Backbone as numpy.savetxt, mean C-alpha at the origin, in Angstrom:
# Nx Ny Nz CAx CAy CAz Cx Cy Cz
-5.51 -18.54 -5.35 -5.32 -17.12 -5.67 -4.13 -16.96 -6.61
-4.24 -16.03 -7.59 -3.17 -15.80 -8.57 -2.30 -14.63 -8.13
-0.97 -14.85 -8.12 -0.03 -13.80 -7.77 0.59 -13.25 -9.05
0.38 -11.97 -9.39 0.96 -11.40 -10.61 2.48 -11.49 -10.61
3.05 -11.95 -11.75 4.50 -12.06 -11.88 5.06 -11.17 -12.98
4.25 -10.97 -14.05 4.78 -10.24 -15.20 3.62 -9.70 -16.03
3.74 -8.44 -16.43 2.74 -7.82 -17.30 3.11 -8.14 -18.75
2.22 -8.83 -19.45 2.53 -9.26 -20.82 2.56 -8.10 -21.81
2.11 -6.93 -21.39 2.18 -5.74 -22.24 3.20 -4.77 -21.64
4.46 -4.83 -22.08 5.51 -4.03 -21.44 5.30 -2.54 -21.64
5.88 -1.76 -20.71 5.78 -0.30 -20.76 6.58 0.23 -21.94
6.15 1.38 -22.45 6.81 2.00 -23.60 7.96 2.90 -23.20
8.07 3.21 -21.93 9.17 4.04 -21.43 9.60 3.53 -20.07
10.75 3.94 -19.63 11.28 3.47 -18.35 10.37 3.96 -17.22
9.86 3.06 -16.39 8.93 3.44 -15.32 9.68 3.95 -14.08
10.22 5.14 -14.19 11.06 5.66 -13.12 10.31 5.83 -11.80
9.05 6.23 -11.85 8.30 6.45 -10.61 8.06 5.12 -9.89
7.75 4.07 -10.63 7.58 2.75 -10.02 8.87 2.29 -9.38
9.99 2.48 -10.08 11.29 2.14 -9.51 11.54 2.95 -8.24
11.18 4.23 -8.27 11.39 5.10 -7.12 10.56 4.65 -5.93
9.31 4.29 -6.17 8.44 3.85 -5.08 8.94 2.53 -4.48
9.39 1.62 -5.32 9.95 0.36 -4.83 11.19 0.63 -3.99
12.08 1.46 -4.50 13.32 1.77 -3.78 13.03 2.48 -2.46
12.07 3.40 -2.46 11.74 4.15 -1.25 11.20 3.21 -0.18
10.34 2.27 -0.57 9.80 1.32 0.41 10.88 0.42 0.99
11.80 -0.02 0.15 12.89 -0.87 0.64 13.79 -0.08 1.58
14.17 1.13 1.18 15.07 1.95 2.00 14.44 2.27 3.36
13.18 2.68 3.35 12.51 2.99 4.61 12.47 1.76 5.50
12.15 0.61 4.91 12.09 -0.62 5.72 13.43 -0.91 6.38
14.52 -0.75 5.64 15.84 -1.03 6.19 16.20 -0.11 7.35
15.57 1.05 7.41 15.86 2.02 8.46 14.92 1.91 9.65
13.99 0.97 9.60 13.02 0.80 10.69 13.43 -0.36 11.59
12.90 -0.40 12.81 13.22 -1.52 13.70 12.61 -2.84 13.24
11.71 -2.82 12.25 11.14 -4.06 11.74 12.18 -4.89 10.97
13.24 -4.23 10.48 14.27 -4.92 9.72 15.41 -5.33 10.65
15.81 -6.57 10.59 16.92 -7.03 11.42 18.23 -6.32 11.06
18.24 -5.73 9.87 19.42 -4.98 9.43 19.70 -3.80 10.36
18.65 -3.20 10.91 18.79 -2.00 11.74 19.17 -2.41 13.17
20.43 -2.77 13.37 20.89 -3.30 14.65 20.91 -2.24 15.76
20.88 -0.96 15.37 20.96 0.08 16.40 19.69 0.18 17.25
18.65 -0.56 16.89 17.43 -0.56 17.70 17.49 -1.57 18.84
18.60 -2.31 18.94 18.72 -3.30 20.01 18.16 -4.65 19.60
18.07 -5.54 20.56 17.63 -6.90 20.29 16.52 -7.33 21.26
15.86 -8.42 20.91 14.89 -9.08 21.78 13.80 -8.13 22.28
13.60 -8.03 23.58 12.50 -7.22 24.12 12.67 -5.74 23.82
13.93 -5.29 23.77 14.19 -3.89 23.46 13.71 -3.57 22.05
14.04 -4.44 21.11 13.60 -4.24 19.72 12.09 -4.35 19.61
11.50 -5.27 20.33 10.05 -5.43 20.29 9.36 -4.14 20.70
9.87 -3.51 21.75 9.28 -2.24 22.19 9.52 -1.14 21.17
10.69 -1.15 20.55 10.99 -0.16 19.52 10.04 -0.31 18.33
9.74 -1.54 17.95 8.81 -1.80 16.84 7.43 -1.26 17.18
6.98 -1.52 18.40 5.66 -1.06 18.83 5.58 0.46 18.85
6.59 1.10 19.45 6.59 2.56 19.52 6.70 3.18 18.13
7.53 2.60 17.28 7.71 3.11 15.91 6.40 3.01 15.13
5.73 1.87 15.27 4.46 1.68 14.56 3.41 2.67 15.03
3.37 2.92 16.33 2.41 3.89 16.86 2.74 5.31 16.42
4.04 5.61 16.30 4.44 6.97 15.92 4.18 7.27 14.45
4.50 6.32 13.59 4.41 6.58 12.14 3.27 5.84 11.46
2.63 4.90 12.16 1.48 4.23 11.59 0.23 5.08 11.72
-0.79 4.75 10.94 -2.04 5.51 10.95 -3.01 4.88 11.94
-3.20 5.51 13.07 -4.12 5.02 14.10 -5.50 5.63 13.84
-6.51 4.81 13.55 -7.83 5.34 13.21 -8.38 6.36 14.21
-8.28 6.09 15.49 -8.84 7.00 16.48 -8.14 8.36 16.45
-6.86 8.37 16.12 -6.13 9.63 16.02 -6.58 10.42 14.79
-6.83 9.71 13.70 -7.25 10.38 12.47 -8.67 10.94 12.58
-9.53 10.24 13.30 -10.91 10.70 13.41 -11.09 11.78 14.47
-10.20 11.80 15.46 -10.31 12.82 16.51 -9.32 13.96 16.31
-8.27 13.71 15.53 -7.25 14.73 15.32 -6.31 14.88 16.49
-6.34 13.95 17.44 -5.51 14.04 18.64 -4.69 12.77 18.83
-3.44 12.96 19.24 -2.59 11.82 19.54 -3.14 11.05 20.73
-3.17 9.74 20.61 -3.68 8.88 21.67 -2.54 8.31 22.50
-2.75 8.07 23.78 -1.71 7.43 24.59 -1.51 5.99 24.15
-0.36 5.45 24.47 -0.11 4.05 24.15 -1.07 3.16 24.93
-1.49 2.03 24.35 -2.33 1.10 25.11 -1.67 0.74 26.43
-2.50 0.47 27.43 -2.00 0.23 28.78 -0.97 -0.90 28.84
-1.24 -1.98 28.10 -0.32 -3.11 28.14 1.02 -2.76 27.51
0.98 -1.92 26.46 2.22 -1.50 25.82 3.00 -0.56 26.74
2.29 0.39 27.35 2.95 1.32 28.26 3.56 0.59 29.46
2.90 -0.46 29.91 3.42 -1.24 31.04 4.73 -1.93 30.68
4.82 -2.48 29.47 6.00 -3.22 29.06 7.11 -2.31 28.54
6.72 -1.24 27.85 7.72 -0.44 27.12 7.84 1.00 27.61
6.97 1.41 28.53 7.00 2.79 28.98 6.09 3.67 28.15
5.91 4.89 28.60 5.04 5.84 27.88 5.69 6.30 26.57
4.87 6.86 25.69 5.37 7.34 24.41 6.41 8.43 24.61
7.48 8.35 23.82 8.54 9.35 23.89 8.51 10.27 22.68
7.39 10.29 21.97 7.28 11.07 20.75 6.03 11.93 20.78
6.07 13.00 19.98 4.90 13.84 19.76 4.50 13.69 18.30
3.24 13.44 18.07 2.78 13.05 16.73 1.71 13.99 16.22
1.81 14.34 14.94 0.74 15.06 14.25 -0.05 14.02 13.46
-1.24 13.65 13.91 -1.93 12.48 13.35 -2.06 12.45 11.84
-2.38 13.58 11.19 -2.66 13.52 9.76 -1.44 13.12 8.95
-0.23 13.42 9.45 0.97 13.04 8.69 1.13 11.53 8.62
0.58 10.82 9.60 0.73 9.37 9.61 -0.04 8.71 8.47
-1.02 9.40 7.91 -1.75 8.86 6.76 -0.80 8.66 5.58
0.27 9.45 5.52 1.25 9.32 4.45 2.42 8.44 4.87
2.94 8.64 6.08 4.10 7.84 6.49 3.76 6.36 6.59
2.53 6.06 6.95 2.13 4.65 7.10 2.23 3.87 5.79
2.13 4.58 4.66 2.19 3.91 3.35 3.56 3.31 3.06
4.58 3.74 3.79 5.95 3.30 3.49 6.52 2.41 4.58
5.66 1.92 5.48 6.10 1.04 6.55 5.60 -0.38 6.30
6.40 -1.36 6.71 6.01 -2.76 6.58 6.44 -3.53 7.81
5.67 -4.53 8.17 5.91 -5.25 9.42 7.07 -6.22 9.33
7.35 -6.75 8.12 8.45 -7.71 7.96 8.79 -7.83 6.47
9.80 -8.67 6.18 10.24 -8.83 4.79 9.16 -9.43 3.90
8.40 -10.37 4.42 7.34 -11.00 3.63 6.29 -9.96 3.23
5.88 -9.14 4.20 4.92 -8.07 3.95 5.45 -7.13 2.87
6.71 -6.73 3.00 7.33 -5.81 2.05 7.41 -6.41 0.65
7.98 -7.60 0.53 8.20 -8.19 -0.78 6.89 -8.53 -1.49
5.90 -8.99 -0.73 4.60 -9.29 -1.32 4.00 -8.05 -1.96
4.08 -6.93 -1.27 3.54 -5.68 -1.82 4.34 -5.20 -3.02
5.66 -5.27 -2.93 6.48 -4.68 -3.98 6.47 -5.49 -5.28
6.30 -6.81 -5.17 6.18 -7.62 -6.39 4.95 -7.18 -7.18
3.83 -7.02 -6.48 2.60 -6.60 -7.16 2.74 -5.19 -7.72
3.32 -4.28 -6.94 3.51 -2.91 -7.41 4.39 -2.88 -8.65
5.45 -3.65 -8.65 6.37 -3.66 -9.79 5.67 -4.17 -11.05
4.86 -5.20 -10.90 4.23 -5.81 -12.08 3.18 -4.88 -12.69
2.27 -4.35 -11.89 1.17 -3.56 -12.44 1.48 -2.07 -12.49
2.40 -1.62 -11.64 2.69 -0.19 -11.59 3.26 0.35 -12.87
4.09 -0.46 -13.54 4.71 0.00 -14.79 3.66 0.33 -15.84
2.63 -0.54 -15.95 1.60 -0.30 -16.94 0.77 0.93 -16.64
0.43 1.12 -15.35 -0.37 2.29 -14.97 0.44 3.57 -15.15
1.71 3.54 -14.77 2.56 4.72 -14.97 2.67 5.06 -16.45
2.79 4.03 -17.28 2.93 4.24 -18.72 1.69 4.92 -19.30
0.52 4.60 -18.77 -0.72 5.14 -19.31 -1.11 6.49 -18.71
-0.76 6.70 -17.45 -1.13 7.97 -16.81 -0.08 9.06 -16.99
1.17 8.67 -17.18 2.25 9.64 -17.15 2.84 9.67 -15.75
4.09 10.03 -15.64 4.82 9.87 -14.37 4.27 10.73 -13.24
4.08 12.00 -13.49 3.63 12.87 -12.42 2.23 12.51 -11.95
1.33 12.29 -12.89 -0.05 11.95 -12.52 -0.10 10.61 -11.79
0.75 9.68 -12.20 0.81 8.38 -11.54 1.29 8.52 -10.10
2.32 9.30 -9.87 2.82 9.49 -8.51 1.75 10.12 -7.61
1.10 11.16 -8.10 0.04 11.80 -7.31 -1.12 10.85 -7.06
-1.45 10.05 -8.08 -2.54 9.09 -7.93 -2.19 8.04 -6.88
-0.97 7.55 -6.90 -0.53 6.55 -5.93 -0.71 7.06 -4.50
-0.28 8.28 -4.25 -0.42 8.86 -2.91 -1.89 9.07 -2.56
-2.68 9.47 -3.55 -4.11 9.65 -3.32 -4.78 8.33 -2.97
-4.45 7.27 -3.70 -5.04 5.96 -3.40 -4.72 5.53 -1.98
-3.47 5.73 -1.58 -3.08 5.36 -0.23 -3.82 6.17 0.81
-4.00 7.45 0.55 -4.70 8.33 1.48 -6.17 7.91 1.61
-6.80 7.62 0.50 -8.20 7.18 0.53 -8.33 5.87 1.31
-7.40 4.95 1.09 -7.45 3.66 1.79 -7.31 3.85 3.29
-6.36 4.69 3.71 -6.14 4.93 5.14 -7.35 5.61 5.76
-7.83 6.66 5.12 -8.97 7.40 5.67 -10.24 6.55 5.67
-10.42 5.76 4.63 -11.57 4.87 4.59 -11.53 3.86 5.72
-10.36 3.32 5.97 -10.21 2.37 7.07 -10.47 3.06 8.41
-9.95 4.28 8.56 -10.12 5.01 9.82 -11.58 5.29 10.11
-12.33 5.71 9.10 -13.73 6.06 9.34 -14.64 4.83 9.39
-14.11 3.69 8.97 -14.86 2.44 9.13 -14.66 1.86 10.52
-13.47 2.11 11.09 -13.16 1.62 12.44 -12.67 2.80 13.28
-13.52 3.78 13.55 -13.07 5.04 14.15 -12.52 4.94 15.56
-12.86 3.90 16.29 -12.41 3.78 17.68 -11.19 2.88 17.84
-10.66 2.40 16.74 -9.52 1.49 16.82 -8.24 2.23 17.20
-7.47 1.62 18.08 -6.19 2.19 18.47 -5.01 1.43 17.89
-5.30 0.52 16.96 -4.25 -0.30 16.35 -3.72 0.42 15.11
-2.41 0.62 15.00 -1.87 1.35 13.85 -1.96 0.55 12.56
-2.28 1.23 11.49 -2.32 0.65 10.15 -1.02 1.00 9.45
-0.32 -0.01 8.94 0.91 0.24 8.18 0.90 -0.60 6.91
1.63 -0.15 5.90 1.77 -0.91 4.67 1.34 -0.14 3.44
1.90 -0.54 2.30 1.61 0.12 1.04 0.44 -0.52 0.30
-0.18 -1.53 0.90 -1.18 -2.31 0.17 -2.41 -1.50 -0.23
-2.79 -0.49 0.56 -3.93 0.33 0.18 -3.66 1.11 -1.09
-2.47 1.72 -1.17 -2.08 2.46 -2.37 -1.93 1.51 -3.56
-1.35 0.34 -3.32 -1.15 -0.63 -4.40 -2.49 -1.18 -4.87
-3.45 -1.34 -3.96 -4.80 -1.76 -4.37 -5.39 -0.74 -5.34
-5.11 0.55 -5.10 -5.56 1.58 -6.03 -4.93 1.42 -7.39
-3.66 1.06 -7.42 -2.97 0.83 -8.70 -3.60 -0.36 -9.42
-3.98 -1.38 -8.67 -4.66 -2.53 -9.28 -5.99 -2.11 -9.91
-6.76 -1.31 -9.17 -8.04 -0.85 -9.71 -7.85 -0.01 -10.96
-6.85 0.85 -10.96 -6.57 1.69 -12.13 -6.13 0.84 -13.31
-5.33 -0.18 -13.06 -4.86 -1.05 -14.13 -6.02 -1.77 -14.80
-6.96 -2.24 -13.98 -8.11 -2.97 -14.53 -8.91 -2.09 -15.49
-9.05 -0.80 -15.17 -9.81 0.11 -16.03 -9.00 0.52 -17.26
-7.72 0.76 -17.08 -6.89 1.27 -18.17 -6.47 0.18 -19.15
-6.46 -1.07 -18.70 -6.01 -2.16 -19.57 -6.91 -3.39 -19.35
-8.22 -3.26 -19.60 -9.16 -4.33 -19.26 -8.99 -5.60 -20.07
-8.36 -5.51 -21.24 -8.18 -6.70 -22.08 -6.78 -7.28 -21.95
-6.01 -6.74 -21.05 -4.64 -7.22 -20.88 -4.58 -8.60 -20.25
-3.39 -9.15 -20.26 -3.16 -10.45 -19.63 -1.93 -10.34 -18.73
-1.99 -11.04 -17.62 -0.90 -11.01 -16.65 -0.42 -12.43 -16.41
0.88 -12.63 -16.54 1.47 -13.92 -16.23 1.52 -14.04 -14.71
0.86 -15.06 -14.18 0.66 -15.16 -12.74 1.01 -16.55 -12.22
1.44 -16.57 -10.98 1.64 -17.84 -10.27 0.30 -18.23 -9.65
-0.16 -19.41 -9.99 -1.43 -19.91 -9.47 -1.14 -21.09 -8.55
-1.50 -20.93 -7.28 -1.22 -21.98 -6.30 -1.91 -23.28 -6.72
-1.26 -24.43 -6.51 0.00 -24.55 -5.80 1.24 -24.62 -6.67
1.11 -24.97 -7.98 2.36 -25.32 -8.68 2.55 -24.74 -10.08
1.63 -23.99 -10.63 1.84 -23.64 -12.04 1.70 -22.15 -12.31
2.24 -21.75 -13.46 2.22 -20.36 -13.92 1.33 -20.29 -15.15
0.48 -19.28 -15.22 -0.46 -19.17 -16.34 -0.55 -17.72 -16.80
-0.90 -17.55 -18.07 -1.13 -16.23 -18.65 -2.64 -15.98 -18.60
-3.07 -15.16 -17.65 -4.49 -15.01 -17.37 -4.99 -13.62 -17.74
-6.26 -13.51 -18.13 -6.85 -12.19 -18.35 -6.78 -11.35 -17.09
-6.56 -10.07 -17.25 -6.41 -9.20 -16.08 -7.65 -9.20 -15.21
-8.83 -9.32 -15.83 -10.05 -9.28 -15.03 -10.18 -10.53 -14.15
-9.57 -11.64 -14.56 -9.58 -12.84 -13.73 -8.67 -12.66 -12.52
-7.45 -12.18 -12.78 -6.47 -12.01 -11.70 -6.94 -10.98 -10.68
-7.30 -9.80 -11.17 -7.67 -8.72 -10.26 -9.09 -8.89 -9.72
-9.96 -9.46 -10.53 -11.32 -9.71 -10.06 -11.34 -10.72 -8.92
-10.56 -11.80 -9.06 -10.51 -12.80 -7.99 -9.88 -12.22 -6.73
-8.88 -11.35 -6.91 -8.27 -10.69 -5.74 -9.30 -9.84 -5.00
-10.10 -9.07 -5.75 -11.09 -8.21 -5.11 -12.15 -9.05 -4.39
-12.58 -10.13 -5.00 -13.60 -10.99 -4.37 -13.07 -11.54 -3.05
-11.79 -11.93 -3.03 -11.21 -12.45 -1.79 -11.20 -11.38 -0.71
-10.86 -10.14 -1.09 -10.86 -9.06 -0.10 -12.27 -8.85 0.46
-13.24 -8.88 -0.43 -14.63 -8.64 -0.01 -15.13 -9.75 0.91
-14.84 -10.99 0.56 -15.30 -12.12 1.36 -14.58 -12.20 2.71
-13.42 -11.55 2.79 -12.62 -11.62 4.02 -12.94 -10.49 4.99
-13.89 -9.62 4.65 -14.19 -8.47 5.50 -14.59 -8.87 6.92
-15.25 -9.99 7.05 -15.72 -10.40 8.37 -14.72 -11.21 9.18
-13.52 -11.37 8.65 -12.50 -12.18 9.33 -11.84 -11.37 10.44
-12.33 -11.50 11.65 -11.80 -10.72 12.77 -10.50 -11.29 13.31
-10.13 -12.51 12.88 -8.89 -13.12 13.38 -7.67 -12.66 12.58
-7.89 -11.99 11.46 -6.78 -11.56 10.61 -6.35 -10.15 10.96
-5.04 -9.88 10.77 -4.54 -8.52 10.98 -4.40 -7.76 9.66
-5.02 -8.29 8.61 -5.02 -7.64 7.30 -6.19 -6.66 7.21
-5.90 -5.43 6.76 -6.94 -4.40 6.66 -7.66 -4.52 5.30
-8.53 -5.51 5.19 -9.20 -5.77 3.91 -10.02 -4.57 3.45
-10.66 -3.88 4.39 -11.49 -2.75 4.01 -10.65 -1.63 3.38
-9.41 -1.47 3.84 -8.52 -0.48 3.23 -8.21 -0.85 1.79
-8.05 -2.13 1.53 -7.80 -2.59 0.16 -8.99 -2.26 -0.75
-10.18 -2.45 -0.23 -11.38 -2.18 -1.02 -11.51 -0.70 -1.33
-11.27 0.15 -0.32 -11.30 1.59 -0.56 -10.25 1.99 -1.59
-9.05 1.45 -1.46 -7.99 1.78 -2.39 -8.33 1.33 -3.80
-8.82 0.11 -3.95 -9.16 -0.43 -5.27 -10.25 0.41 -5.94
-11.28 0.75 -5.18 -12.39 1.55 -5.72 -11.91 2.93 -6.14
-11.02 3.54 -5.34 -10.51 4.86 -5.71 -9.66 4.79 -6.96
-8.92 3.70 -7.12 -8.12 3.53 -8.33 -8.97 3.40 -9.57
-10.05 2.63 -9.48 -10.94 2.47 -10.62 -11.59 3.80 -10.99
-12.08 4.53 -9.96 -12.72 5.82 -10.22 -11.75 6.80 -10.85
-10.54 6.88 -10.32 -9.54 7.79 -10.86 -9.24 7.45 -12.32
-9.11 6.16 -12.61 -8.78 5.75 -13.97 -9.92 6.07 -14.94
-11.15 5.88 -14.51 -12.30 6.25 -15.35 -12.25 7.74 -15.69
-12.01 8.56 -14.68 -11.95 10.01 -14.90 -10.76 10.38 -15.76
-9.62 9.73 -15.53 -8.42 10.02 -16.32 -8.60 9.62 -17.77
-9.29 8.50 -17.99 -9.51 8.04 -19.37 -10.44 8.97 -20.11
-11.44 9.51 -19.40 -12.35 10.47 -20.03 -11.65 11.79 -20.33
-10.66 12.13 -19.48 -9.92 13.38 -19.69 -8.93 13.27 -20.83
-8.64 12.04 -21.27 -7.71 11.86 -22.36 -6.33 11.47 -21.87
-5.44 11.09 -22.78 -4.09 10.67 -22.41 -3.30 11.79 -21.78
-2.38 11.43 -20.92 -1.58 12.42 -20.19 -0.32 12.79 -20.98
-0.50 13.23 -22.22 0.67 13.51 -23.05 1.51 14.64 -22.49
0.82 15.71 -22.07 1.56 16.86 -21.54 2.29 16.50 -20.26
1.63 15.76 -19.39 2.23 15.38 -18.14 3.38 14.42 -18.37
3.16 13.45 -19.27 4.22 12.48 -19.57 5.44 13.18 -20.14
5.20 14.12 -21.06 6.32 14.83 -21.68 7.07 15.65 -20.63
6.34 16.26 -19.72 6.97 17.06 -18.67 7.82 16.16 -17.77
7.29 15.00 -17.41 8.01 14.14 -16.51 9.23 13.51 -17.18
9.18 13.29 -18.50 10.34 12.76 -19.20 11.47 13.78 -19.22
11.12 15.06 -19.18 12.13 16.09 -19.17 12.79 16.21 -17.83
């Protein structure tokens, strides 16, 4: 699999929204119990319970999104950590879940990809439209996952659904581009964008039946498809000159 490292077609203006999204994800992570930096959450079993409760409170639980009602903590979690101490409005978790990550590897993997492809998409869509599109992609990914697994009580967290949408948009907006990528195990290559992103999509599709993984592959597919559709519509509507000019101001 190829990991994007650098977009060979640099942005024409400073990608402030991409920088903002990267910074927001890092800052939120540092304030969550998933980061060892946040020592106020305690240690060992206490922190483990805090991580579980935090994920349930701010993560997107499919059964909550499909029923519109907060669900009790799973019995095993309640036994170890006690009952929920929070009141949750389920629909808000569709947005908050986009800014949560389980660990540093999860966070950095997502942000490297966002940084590489986000700049190009922001440059082509304009800052405001790009920001709204990013949130839309994440929302579609979360809702798609929820309605595919409506009875699941496991919280979905991570920016990968929204970032998958950015990948789909990039493929449509810059189909002839090339991305400098790390190709396992040892070399770096300048590859056509359709090879890098196409192979990524195929892997997500082939992994749909992997029940042993905790990766929400179906959310990635929904996000990617929404990004491609949005980019097709945006390209037909013409360049975002007015929006870009407004956001530069």
